[in-house]
Coordinates of C-alpha atoms in Angstrom, one line a residue:
M1 CA 118.7 171.4 106.6
K2 CA 122.2 173.8 106.5
I3 CA 123.5 174.8 103.1
L4 CA 126.5 175.8 102.4
V5 CA 126.6 178.9 99.6
I6 CA 130.3 179.5 97.7
S7 CA 131.0 181.9 95.0
D8 CA 133.7 183.2 92.6
I9 CA 136.2 180.2 93.8
H10 CA 138.8 181.3 90.8
G11 CA 140.8 177.8 91.6
S12 CA 142.0 179.3 94.7
A13 CA 142.3 176.2 96.5
S14 CA 143.8 177.5 99.9
A15 CA 140.7 179.9 100.2
L16 CA 138.3 177.0 99.3
R17 CA 140.3 174.6 101.7
T18 CA 139.6 177.2 104.7
A19 CA 135.8 177.9 104.3
L20 CA 134.9 174.1 104.2
E21 CA 137.1 173.6 107.1
S22 CA 135.1 176.3 109.2
F23 CA 132.1 175.2 108.1
P24 CA 132.3 170.9 108.0
E25 CA 129.0 170.8 108.6
F26 CA 126.7 171.0 106.1
D27 CA 123.6 169.3 103.8
L28 CA 124.5 171.3 100.7
L29 CA 126.8 172.8 99.0
V30 CA 125.6 175.7 96.4
L31 CA 128.4 177.0 94.2
C32 CA 127.5 179.9 92.3
G33 CA 129.7 180.1 89.7
D34 CA 133.3 180.9 88.3
Y35 CA 135.3 177.3 89.8
L36 CA 139.1 176.9 88.1
N37 CA 139.7 180.4 86.3
H38 CA 140.4 183.5 87.2
G39 CA 139.4 185.2 84.3
P40 CA 141.5 187.7 82.1
R41 CA 140.1 190.9 84.5
N42 CA 141.3 189.4 87.4
P43 CA 144.9 188.7 89.0
L44 CA 145.6 185.2 89.8
P45 CA 144.3 184.3 93.6
E46 CA 146.2 183.9 96.5
G47 CA 147.0 179.6 96.2
W48 CA 145.7 179.2 92.6
D49 CA 145.9 175.5 91.8
T50 CA 143.1 174.8 89.7
K51 CA 143.3 170.4 89.8
E52 CA 143.7 171.1 93.6
T53 CA 140.5 173.2 93.5
A54 CA 138.7 170.5 90.9
D55 CA 140.0 167.9 93.5
I56 CA 138.5 168.7 96.1
L57 CA 135.1 169.8 94.5
N58 CA 135.3 166.2 92.8
T59 CA 135.2 164.8 96.5
L60 CA 132.3 167.1 97.5
A61 CA 130.1 166.1 94.1
D62 CA 127.4 164.9 95.7
K63 CA 126.4 167.7 97.8
I64 CA 127.2 169.8 94.5
V65 CA 124.6 172.3 93.7
C66 CA 125.6 174.8 90.8
A67 CA 124.8 177.6 88.0
R68 CA 127.8 178.1 84.8
G69 CA 129.9 181.6 86.0
N70 CA 131.7 183.6 83.5
C71 CA 135.0 182.2 84.0
D72 CA 134.0 179.0 83.3
S73 CA 133.9 176.5 80.3
E74 CA 133.1 173.2 78.8
V75 CA 137.2 172.4 79.9
D76 CA 135.9 172.6 83.8
E77 CA 133.2 170.4 83.9
M78 CA 136.3 167.9 81.8
M79 CA 137.8 168.7 85.3
L80 CA 135.4 168.6 87.6
S81 CA 132.8 165.0 88.4
F82 CA 129.5 166.8 88.1
P83 CA 127.5 169.2 86.5
C84 CA 128.2 172.6 86.0
L85 CA 127.3 174.4 82.8
A86 CA 123.3 175.2 83.5
A87 CA 123.2 179.1 83.5
Y88 CA 120.7 178.5 86.6
T89 CA 119.0 175.7 88.8
N90 CA 116.4 176.4 91.2
I91 CA 116.2 174.6 95.2
V92 CA 112.7 173.8 95.9
L93 CA 112.6 173.0 100.0
A94 CA 109.9 170.0 101.0
Q95 CA 107.3 171.8 102.8
K96 CA 105.2 170.1 105.5
K97 CA 102.8 172.5 105.9
A98 CA 102.2 175.5 103.6
Q99 CA 102.4 179.1 104.5
E100 CA 102.2 181.9 103.4
N101 CA 105.0 184.5 102.7
S102 CA 108.0 181.5 103.8
V103 CA 110.4 181.1 101.5
N104 CA 110.3 177.7 99.9
R105 CA 112.4 178.2 96.9
I106 CA 116.0 179.0 96.1
F107 CA 116.5 180.3 92.6
V108 CA 121.0 180.1 92.0
H109 CA 122.4 181.3 89.3
H110 CA 125.4 183.4 88.3
G111 CA 124.6 186.8 88.4
H112 CA 125.9 188.0 85.2
L113 CA 123.3 186.8 83.0
Y114 CA 120.4 187.7 84.4
D115 CA 119.6 191.7 86.3
R116 CA 117.6 192.2 89.5
E117 CA 114.3 193.9 88.2
K118 CA 114.3 190.6 84.8
L119 CA 114.8 188.1 88.3
K120 CA 111.4 190.5 89.9
S121 CA 109.8 190.0 86.7
W122 CA 110.1 186.5 86.8
L123 CA 110.3 185.0 89.9
P124 CA 107.4 184.3 92.7
A125 CA 107.5 186.4 95.9
N126 CA 109.6 184.5 98.4
T127 CA 112.1 183.2 96.3
L128 CA 116.0 183.4 97.7
V129 CA 118.0 184.4 94.5
V130 CA 121.2 183.4 95.2
S131 CA 124.3 185.0 92.8
G132 CA 127.8 185.6 92.7
H133 CA 130.0 187.9 90.2
T134 CA 130.4 191.3 91.3
H135 CA 132.6 189.3 94.2
V136 CA 130.3 192.2 96.7
T137 CA 127.8 190.5 99.6
V138 CA 124.1 191.4 99.2
L139 CA 121.7 190.0 102.3
E140 CA 118.2 192.1 101.6
K141 CA 114.9 191.6 101.0
D142 CA 113.4 193.8 97.8
G143 CA 110.0 193.6 95.6
G144 CA 108.8 190.2 97.6
L145 CA 112.1 188.2 97.0
V146 CA 115.3 188.2 99.2
F147 CA 119.2 188.8 97.2
F148 CA 121.8 186.7 98.6
N149 CA 125.7 187.2 97.3
P150 CA 127.9 186.0 99.3
G151 CA 131.2 187.8 97.5
S152 CA 133.9 186.2 96.9
I153 CA 136.3 183.2 98.8
S154 CA 139.4 184.4 96.6
L155 CA 139.0 187.5 95.2
P156 CA 136.9 190.4 97.3
K157 CA 136.0 193.8 95.8
C158 CA 134.3 194.9 99.5
A159 CA 134.9 195.5 103.0
D160 CA 133.5 192.4 103.5
G161 CA 137.0 190.9 102.3
K162 CA 136.3 186.9 102.0
T163 CA 133.0 185.4 102.2
C164 CA 130.9 182.6 102.0
G165 CA 127.2 182.3 103.3
I166 CA 125.1 179.6 105.3
I167 CA 121.3 179.1 104.3
E168 CA 119.6 177.3 107.4
A169 CA 116.1 176.3 106.5
D170 CA 113.9 173.3 107.7
E171 CA 110.3 171.7 106.2
I172 CA 108.5 175.1 105.9
G173 CA 111.2 176.7 104.2
V174 CA 114.7 179.1 104.9
R175 CA 114.8 180.6 108.4
K176 CA 117.8 182.5 108.6
I177 CA 120.1 183.5 106.3
S178 CA 124.0 184.5 107.2
L179 CA 127.0 186.3 105.6
C180 CA 130.1 184.9 107.2
S181 CA 134.2 185.1 106.8
I182 CA 135.9 182.3 105.6
E183 CA 137.3 181.6 108.5
G184 CA 133.9 181.0 110.2
K185 CA 132.9 184.3 111.5
T186 CA 129.7 185.6 111.0
I187 CA 129.6 189.1 109.8
R188 CA 125.6 189.6 109.4
T189 CA 122.4 187.6 108.8
L190 CA 118.5 187.8 108.0
E191 CA 115.7 186.0 110.1
L192 CA 113.1 184.9 107.6

């Protein structure tokens, strides 16, 4: 299974198109919030077009798993043809054979409601925590969990630039997480 992870689109149809063209083959599209609006603290991103962004996402509705961002509202859900206002969601990967230390659960949230310490006290070991919000990339293990923030495809706030991610999984669990530029270049990888 190949999962494309995108966060903090903020209505940039051009950045979304670039990422989707760079990674055309995926089974699930995980969105970590902030789909259409840029928010009061951010500038308008390049290629800002909320209607086109919604249209692109709506064509992929059957593949989308997502969580609400701090810039998302009921109005956004009126434009989108998939439910997008849950604070978090879980993806449980089917296991053919249970293995100790296999990462078979993915917890997806935006990142503005639950901090790392709360999640470490809440979630079972060997969970992959996927979030956005900060527009800063993270890919690391901490306290039995794996933390992955793919950054932002439209308004990056780190040296990695406009980024997204790929999670590769099989019947045992998550095998590999890659942080990538929206043009498809791998920046760094964590193998599990």
